[in-house]
Amino acid sequence: MHRKSVYRYKYLIWGILLMSLVLPFQNCGKAGFENASEQGLESITSEGKSADQRISSAPFPFEANINQISYMTCPMAGQNKQVQESSSLSKPYYSVRVGGYDNSPYASDALASLSPEEINKRLVSGVRIKPNFFQYVKDTFKRTDDGINNFVLEQYLQARTYQLNVGLIKQERSQTNMEGESGFGYSDDMFSPTLQPLGYGESILSSLLKGDTLGSWNQKQRLSSFSNAEPASRSLVSTIHWGQSEQDSSILAYQLSSQNLMVHLGFSEDSADSIRSFLDPSLSTSNNHKTLLGRSYLLKLGLIAPSGSNSGPKGLTGISEMDYSESSTGKNLTDLEGQGWDCFSMVVVRHIDQIDPSSGFPYCAGLGSSCTSKGPQTIEVTTGANPDGTPIKMPVLGVHYACPPALVSQMTPLEFERFQVARRMLPAEFFEVNTQSGYMCVVPTELSEQKDQCYFSGDSEAGKYIQYNFNGCGPNANECPSAVSFCYRKQ
């Protein structure tokens, strides 16, 4: 172990990982509803717009949520994290990746009796202007037209700027001023924008104001795709990278599985580079982190290895969405709303390990579900020579893996659904994906190997092995396989 690694581990255990998703928002004054006048818009002069009490007392206008989370155990996911990304999908390997999407096509049977509008309200995630902001404008100015809504929002946003950030924070949300100690520690090189700045009249806010409604002005649809934004800023996706060793990966898994750390999607002040800047609902300058604007997500992890094995990677098995905006104990929205999240995991297979040595082609290529040799494979390794010169070969169990390109024509509806979910966060230029039963694997492409590294043993080292059957993998043996898992909301 490198001596610097010990110091880094302390940072993870007692600190907070911070990453991406930056949306500048502007705001004026504190939240509140006191002393709101019922005068008309005409009473607002150009000199006194920002000081108008009716506008400065409006509630914070934005809210956001996510409905898909991915967790990857590649031990080298944090390598080269200092390199500025052009987007949150520009690096193949990551620790945690989150996003907001339209999951209504994946609605579970339990929602069959609901209207399409109600399904959309439940299963579409992203950013929106809160209904209570529109309600406040209606109650205060006695108008509901776009003109008054746009005017109040423009004036509300002109004085201060806010951002939307994603980070891993401590569940009990302790805080200290010492970086690396218990609380809201952070690393500067783990903070980078994924969405373009949001200001009044700019593309993302314009999309929110003009977005589809679900029947009335106070039911604006959440948006996560902004086609008129810059190419790298068109989707609501955020990525966290951390770790450069198997021990790093194990520590992060422990912190997440013990629910010491949770994903938080929240708002912070302008130019924030620290989780200490997350805002509480009162928009106070001191920031009471026991209550926070935004949503938090507890990740539930479990071993993906076959029954009876106590080693190998962990994958996502469930999500709990929490709201800490009203109390420090929080509301479990997953329980209160009867949310349903479907989760699945896939093994990360090195390209060299899915090639059949006897043919030089991928195992089961073109056979799909009809292949009989799925998953881990045994190979023979030459260990020496007999006196007559013939090679001495020894079987090595489980160090190859049959993971051919998926055949969509042979997929069940659920397999195809999972294929689509995985593709949101695993671009085709970086991964081949197979969600068919018996495979459940991804293979990094040549571009991934050129760009980054997953395995500590190396992604193309023929003399080093990954123990895909999980038997005896770990310290002083073959490296355990890495995995990528997904949870997405369906109910």
XYZ file of C-alpha atoms in Angstrom:
491
model
C 0.000 0.000 0.000
C 1.293 3.447 -0.844
C 1.867 5.588 2.216
C -0.346 8.311 0.752
C -3.238 5.870 0.526
C -3.674 5.646 4.303
C -4.208 9.386 4.466
C -6.719 9.211 1.637
C -8.709 6.491 3.397
C -9.166 8.734 6.417
C -10.567 11.387 4.108
C -13.206 9.025 2.813
C -14.242 7.555 6.161
C -14.569 10.905 7.918
C -15.197 13.157 4.994
C -17.622 13.603 2.207
C -17.259 12.913 -1.470
C -18.407 15.814 -3.595
C -18.990 15.881 -7.318
C -20.759 17.452 -10.137
C -24.093 18.677 -11.294
C -23.927 22.431 -11.209
C -26.936 24.530 -12.064
C -26.607 28.204 -11.095
C -29.845 29.586 -9.739
C -30.465 33.123 -8.607
C -32.605 34.200 -5.721
C -33.385 37.273 -3.685
C -34.229 37.421 -0.007
C -35.452 34.817 2.417
C -38.306 32.424 1.992
C -41.546 33.437 3.693
C -45.068 34.676 3.155
C -45.416 37.484 5.643
C -46.599 40.981 4.735
C -47.427 40.056 1.152
C -49.394 42.845 -0.480
C -52.333 42.205 -2.783
C -51.538 45.234 -4.938
C -51.326 44.820 -8.687
C -48.185 44.465 -10.732
C -48.420 48.129 -11.662
C -47.182 49.126 -8.207
C -43.726 47.722 -8.949
C -41.391 50.402 -10.271
C -38.218 49.731 -12.206
C -36.233 51.267 -9.353
C -37.806 49.096 -6.701
C -38.294 45.717 -8.294
C -35.726 43.812 -6.243
C -36.957 45.385 -3.016
C -40.623 44.515 -3.518
C -41.595 42.519 -0.435
C -44.120 40.441 -2.325
C -41.370 39.064 -4.572
C -38.604 38.715 -2.004
C -41.027 36.747 0.199
C -41.824 34.199 -2.491
C -40.854 30.579 -1.753
C -37.711 29.095 -3.249
C -38.854 28.276 -6.802
C -36.952 25.114 -7.752
C -36.982 21.452 -6.869
C -35.241 18.441 -8.387
C -35.117 14.680 -8.027
C -33.534 11.663 -9.697
C -34.962 8.244 -10.530
C -31.948 6.173 -11.569
C -28.766 5.425 -9.630
C -25.796 3.306 -10.667
C -22.944 2.010 -8.532
C -19.698 0.627 -9.994
C -16.997 -1.187 -8.025
C -14.057 -0.720 -10.418
C -11.155 -0.094 -8.001
C -9.427 2.345 -10.369
C -12.531 4.509 -10.907
C -10.838 7.528 -9.355
C -7.795 7.438 -11.601
C -7.269 10.664 -13.559
C -10.246 12.252 -11.797
C -8.440 15.591 -11.931
C -8.943 15.688 -15.690
C -11.837 18.027 -16.515
C -14.713 16.126 -18.082
C -16.607 17.420 -21.086
C -19.734 15.766 -19.663
C -20.740 13.375 -16.895
C -20.640 10.481 -19.363
C -17.213 11.224 -20.818
C -15.371 8.733 -18.565
C -16.216 5.014 -18.702
C -15.576 4.125 -15.054
C -17.135 5.731 -11.990
C -18.139 5.089 -8.398
C -21.678 6.506 -8.380
C -23.644 7.870 -11.329
C -27.148 9.354 -10.998
C -29.682 10.790 -13.396
C -33.230 11.978 -13.943
C -35.228 10.355 -16.744
C -38.687 9.616 -18.066
C -39.361 6.180 -16.567
C -43.071 6.150 -17.447
C -42.530 3.497 -20.183
C -41.321 1.169 -17.417
C -44.322 1.637 -15.112
C -45.018 -1.460 -13.047
C -48.298 -3.361 -13.231
C -49.251 -1.784 -9.898
C -49.752 1.550 -11.698
C -51.952 0.142 -14.457
C -55.123 1.722 -13.055
C -53.646 5.225 -12.900
C -53.956 7.848 -15.611
C -50.968 8.619 -17.854
C -50.771 12.036 -16.171
C -50.473 10.472 -12.715
C -47.877 7.959 -13.907
C -45.831 10.815 -15.349
C -45.974 12.713 -12.060
C -44.560 9.668 -10.279
C -42.013 8.418 -12.795
C -40.626 11.497 -14.551
C -37.657 13.040 -12.730
C -35.577 16.148 -13.214
C -35.853 19.845 -12.399
C -39.040 21.868 -12.211
C -40.477 25.089 -10.825
C -42.353 24.166 -7.668
C -46.176 24.312 -7.715
C -46.208 26.346 -4.496
C -44.225 29.094 -6.264
C -46.979 29.410 -8.886
C -49.592 29.210 -6.133
C -47.883 32.023 -4.249
C -47.926 34.232 -7.364
C -51.615 33.446 -7.903
C -52.547 34.234 -4.294
C -50.439 37.396 -4.156
C -51.057 38.990 -7.549
C -54.463 37.427 -8.343
C -53.175 36.329 -11.746
C -52.096 33.052 -13.313
C -50.879 34.086 -16.755
C -47.352 33.430 -18.039
C -46.569 37.138 -17.940
C -46.872 37.474 -14.172
C -45.188 34.109 -13.494
C -42.220 35.020 -15.675
C -41.975 38.526 -14.231
C -41.937 37.415 -10.580
C -39.412 34.672 -11.327
C -37.157 37.107 -13.204
C -37.179 39.560 -10.295
C -36.713 36.791 -7.756
C -33.621 35.542 -9.566
C -31.870 38.816 -10.230
C -30.030 39.321 -6.939
C -28.377 35.992 -5.997
C -27.221 32.808 -7.681
C -27.706 29.207 -6.588
C -26.425 25.885 -7.835
C -27.744 22.330 -7.888
C -25.110 19.846 -6.696
C -24.774 16.110 -6.186
C -22.515 14.722 -3.463
C -22.086 11.885 -0.993
C -22.809 13.172 2.500
C -22.902 11.657 5.958
C -26.351 10.443 6.874
C -26.218 12.097 10.292
C -24.889 15.272 8.579
C -22.327 16.313 11.166
C -20.193 19.286 10.260
C -16.785 20.671 11.103
C -14.501 23.357 9.747
C -11.583 20.934 9.400
C -11.329 19.339 5.977
C -10.943 15.584 6.214
C -12.554 15.326 9.622
C -16.094 14.217 10.437
C -18.537 16.259 8.391
C -18.740 18.115 5.136
C -15.169 17.681 3.874
C -14.521 17.822 0.154
C -11.880 17.684 -2.532
C -11.545 20.542 -5.010
C -10.744 18.288 -7.941
C -14.010 16.391 -7.491
C -16.224 19.391 -8.235
C -17.105 20.138 -11.861
C -20.204 21.360 -13.701
C -22.304 19.048 -15.845
C -25.065 21.474 -16.849
C -24.635 24.984 -18.167
C -25.293 27.950 -15.856
C -28.950 28.738 -15.269
C -30.000 32.363 -15.397
C -33.260 34.018 -16.304
C -33.837 33.797 -20.054
C -31.206 31.105 -20.593
C -32.001 27.822 -22.270
C -32.586 25.556 -19.263
C -34.846 27.975 -17.392
C -36.664 28.763 -20.639
C -37.307 25.046 -21.067
C -38.739 24.849 -17.554
C -41.054 27.813 -18.139
C -42.251 26.501 -21.481
C -42.309 22.841 -20.475
C -45.259 20.563 -20.960
C -47.959 20.789 -18.316
C -50.122 18.046 -16.890
C -53.320 20.011 -17.343
C -52.788 23.233 -15.393
C -50.237 25.952 -14.683
C -49.349 24.557 -11.240
C -48.407 21.085 -12.465
C -45.332 21.813 -14.539
C -43.606 18.647 -15.699
C -40.090 17.886 -14.425
C -37.503 18.140 -17.186
C -34.188 16.294 -17.430
C -33.382 16.813 -21.104
C -32.640 20.228 -22.575
C -32.203 19.979 -26.333
C -31.386 23.667 -26.753
C -28.504 23.569 -24.251
C -24.855 22.974 -25.073
C -24.199 19.338 -26.145
C -22.357 18.454 -22.936
C -25.163 19.922 -20.810
C -28.289 18.417 -22.296
C -29.018 15.688 -19.753
C -29.426 15.674 -15.996
C -26.645 13.221 -15.132
C -23.942 13.458 -12.472
C -20.909 11.261 -11.756
C -18.716 10.703 -8.693
C -15.263 9.125 -9.131
C -13.146 7.827 -6.247
C -10.470 5.239 -5.576
C -7.294 3.790 -7.031
C -7.076 0.384 -5.328
C -9.101 -2.628 -4.265
C -8.992 -1.353 -0.694
C -10.422 1.972 -1.805
C -13.311 0.137 -3.438
C -13.923 -1.945 -0.301
C -13.960 1.120 1.955
C -16.467 2.930 -0.233
C -18.684 -0.171 -0.352
C -18.597 -0.380 3.447
C -19.485 3.286 3.883
C -22.434 2.969 1.502
C -23.701 -0.402 2.747
C -23.575 0.771 6.367
C -25.597 3.784 5.162
C -23.031 6.103 6.690
C -22.947 7.909 3.340
C -25.904 8.825 1.153
C -26.327 10.565 -2.183
C -27.709 14.089 -1.840
C -29.140 16.256 -4.601
C -29.404 19.745 -3.163
C -28.959 23.448 -3.679
C -25.966 25.527 -2.641
C -24.840 29.109 -2.917
C -23.126 30.730 -5.857
C -19.569 29.580 -6.627
C -19.796 26.870 -3.980
C -17.015 24.301 -3.933
C -17.961 22.591 -0.683
C -20.852 20.509 0.598
C -20.852 22.886 3.553
C -22.663 25.257 1.202
C -25.797 23.103 0.850
C -28.818 25.213 1.746
C -31.468 24.600 4.335
C -35.120 25.473 3.581
C -34.873 28.872 5.286
C -31.984 29.855 2.974
C -30.005 30.919 6.026
C -26.429 32.049 5.671
C -25.289 29.741 8.488
C -26.799 26.655 6.827
C -28.486 24.270 9.237
C -27.417 20.981 7.658
C -29.786 18.930 9.758
C -32.460 20.116 7.322
C -31.538 20.480 3.653
C -33.155 21.612 0.440
C -33.318 18.744 -2.013
C -33.563 14.973 -1.839
C -31.282 12.344 -0.318
C -30.955 8.720 -1.423
C -29.891 5.830 0.795
C -28.241 3.040 -1.201
C -28.801 -0.558 -0.130
C -26.031 -2.944 -1.188
C -25.696 -6.729 -1.199
C -23.256 -9.346 -2.501
C -23.861 -10.344 -6.114
C -21.837 -13.567 -5.797
C -23.605 -16.953 -5.964
C -25.234 -18.243 -2.812
C -22.699 -19.485 -0.269
C -19.908 -17.143 -1.292
C -18.793 -14.449 1.135
C -16.488 -12.563 -1.224
C -16.745 -10.497 -4.354
C -18.338 -7.180 -5.284
C -21.515 -5.675 -3.927
C -24.364 -4.342 -6.024
C -27.421 -2.176 -5.480
C -30.438 -3.988 -4.040
C -32.689 -1.045 -3.136
C -33.114 2.726 -2.740
C -34.764 4.871 -0.091
C -35.541 8.443 -1.145
C -35.438 10.830 1.823
C -36.662 14.401 2.322
C -34.826 16.299 5.080
C -36.322 19.706 4.294
C -38.726 19.679 7.253
C -36.907 17.760 9.986
C -33.530 16.269 10.814
C -35.014 12.767 10.960
C -36.420 13.137 7.480
C -39.336 11.620 5.616
C -38.881 8.286 3.885
C -40.638 9.117 0.613
C -40.095 5.594 -0.702
C -42.314 4.237 2.076
C -44.795 7.121 2.171
C -45.357 7.123 -1.596
C -45.169 3.372 -2.058
C -42.271 3.743 -4.468
C -40.967 0.719 -6.334
C -37.352 0.517 -7.540
C -36.105 -2.344 -9.707
C -32.412 -3.223 -9.241
C -29.987 -5.477 -11.103
C -26.217 -6.049 -11.269
C -23.771 -7.052 -14.012
C -20.178 -8.283 -13.934
C -17.480 -6.165 -15.617
C -15.601 -8.579 -17.926
C -12.234 -7.720 -19.426
C -12.180 -7.993 -23.216
C -9.307 -10.520 -23.164
C -11.292 -12.731 -20.775
C -14.323 -13.120 -23.051
C -12.240 -14.478 -25.951
C -12.284 -18.273 -26.433
C -8.581 -19.328 -26.710
C -9.475 -22.222 -29.007
C -11.235 -20.090 -31.626
C -9.988 -16.569 -31.057
C -13.602 -15.303 -31.087
C -15.867 -14.320 -28.179
C -17.470 -17.238 -26.377
C -21.004 -17.929 -27.659
C -20.715 -15.270 -30.376
C -23.960 -15.177 -32.349
C -25.656 -17.789 -30.165
C -27.285 -15.576 -27.549
C -29.633 -17.397 -25.182
C -29.103 -20.707 -27.025
C -25.491 -20.905 -25.838
C -24.884 -23.584 -23.213
C -21.605 -22.169 -21.812
C -22.625 -18.947 -20.096
C -20.772 -17.021 -17.450
C -17.412 -18.127 -15.928
C -15.199 -20.385 -18.066
C -12.168 -22.590 -17.336
C -8.960 -22.265 -19.354
C -5.724 -24.235 -19.464
C -2.448 -22.463 -18.692
C 0.972 -23.784 -19.693
C 3.112 -24.103 -16.569
C 6.166 -25.902 -18.001
C 7.300 -28.734 -20.289
C 7.629 -32.512 -19.979
C 10.958 -34.251 -20.722
C 9.699 -35.006 -24.220
C 8.981 -31.333 -24.791
C 5.215 -31.517 -24.574
C 3.672 -28.671 -22.540
C 2.461 -29.139 -18.999
C -0.956 -27.534 -18.696
C -3.020 -26.737 -15.650
C -6.703 -25.816 -15.642
C -7.498 -22.423 -14.122
C -11.129 -22.201 -13.053
C -13.400 -19.255 -13.680
C -10.900 -16.782 -15.102
C -12.672 -16.363 -18.445
C -16.295 -15.305 -18.933
C -18.730 -15.855 -21.776
C -20.192 -12.415 -22.484
C -21.052 -12.094 -26.183
C -22.735 -9.017 -27.678
C -26.438 -9.052 -26.796
C -28.995 -10.186 -29.356
C -31.969 -7.868 -28.938
C -34.178 -10.236 -30.937
C -33.746 -12.894 -28.223
C -34.396 -10.627 -25.223
C -37.443 -10.880 -23.003
C -39.290 -7.597 -22.305
C -37.577 -7.265 -18.909
C -34.132 -7.996 -20.384
C -34.664 -5.339 -23.050
C -35.924 -2.849 -20.460
C -32.790 -3.378 -18.377
C -30.659 -3.079 -21.501
C -32.172 0.346 -22.167
C -31.675 1.439 -18.543
C -28.015 0.388 -18.576
C -27.385 2.134 -21.886
C -28.387 5.480 -20.338
C -25.224 5.413 -18.225
C -22.965 3.021 -20.176
C -22.383 4.623 -23.599
C -21.970 2.233 -26.525
C -18.531 3.632 -27.337
C -17.321 2.456 -23.911
C -19.203 -0.789 -23.239
C -20.856 -3.826 -24.764
C -23.854 -4.693 -22.574
C -25.606 -8.047 -22.181
C -28.642 -8.204 -19.876
C -29.774 -11.659 -21.035
C -30.304 -14.327 -18.392
C -27.134 -16.280 -17.655
C -24.845 -13.496 -18.872
C -25.606 -10.193 -17.044
C -22.274 -8.641 -17.957
C -20.578 -5.681 -19.609
C -17.342 -5.676 -21.628
C -15.301 -2.455 -21.890
C -14.411 -1.547 -25.457
C -10.947 -0.780 -26.794
C -11.697 2.923 -26.321
C -12.336 2.332 -22.602
C -8.997 0.551 -22.282
C -7.259 3.472 -23.961
C -9.027 6.096 -21.856
C -9.115 4.654 -18.332
C -8.690 1.525 -16.208
C -11.128 -0.575 -14.187
C -9.109 -3.410 -12.649
C -6.127 -2.938 -10.373
C -4.562 -5.993 -12.073
C -4.825 -4.238 -15.413
C -7.500 -4.477 -18.090
C -5.366 -6.225 -20.696
C -2.794 -8.160 -18.668
C -2.964 -11.763 -19.913
C -0.716 -13.005 -17.111
C -3.066 -11.737 -14.394
C -6.506 -13.166 -13.751
C -9.928 -12.080 -12.529
C -11.717 -14.822 -10.586
C -15.199 -14.570 -12.125
C -16.488 -17.607 -10.225
C -15.666 -15.790 -6.932
C -13.887 -18.871 -5.496
C -10.876 -17.791 -3.485
C -10.629 -14.314 -4.970
C -9.271 -11.457 -2.960
C -6.001 -10.550 -1.200
C -3.021 -12.735 -2.189
C -5.119 -14.428 -4.901
C -6.744 -13.549 -8.210
C -8.575 -10.217 -8.162
C -12.309 -10.394 -7.521
C -14.555 -9.288 -10.389
C -15.925 -5.774 -10.473
C -19.607 -5.070 -11.006
C -21.917 -2.323 -12.137
C -25.446 -2.166 -10.755
C -28.537 -0.061 -11.375
C -31.718 0.872 -9.552
C -34.482 2.681 -11.402
C -37.909 3.727 -10.202
C -40.911 1.936 -11.732
C -43.664 2.745 -9.254
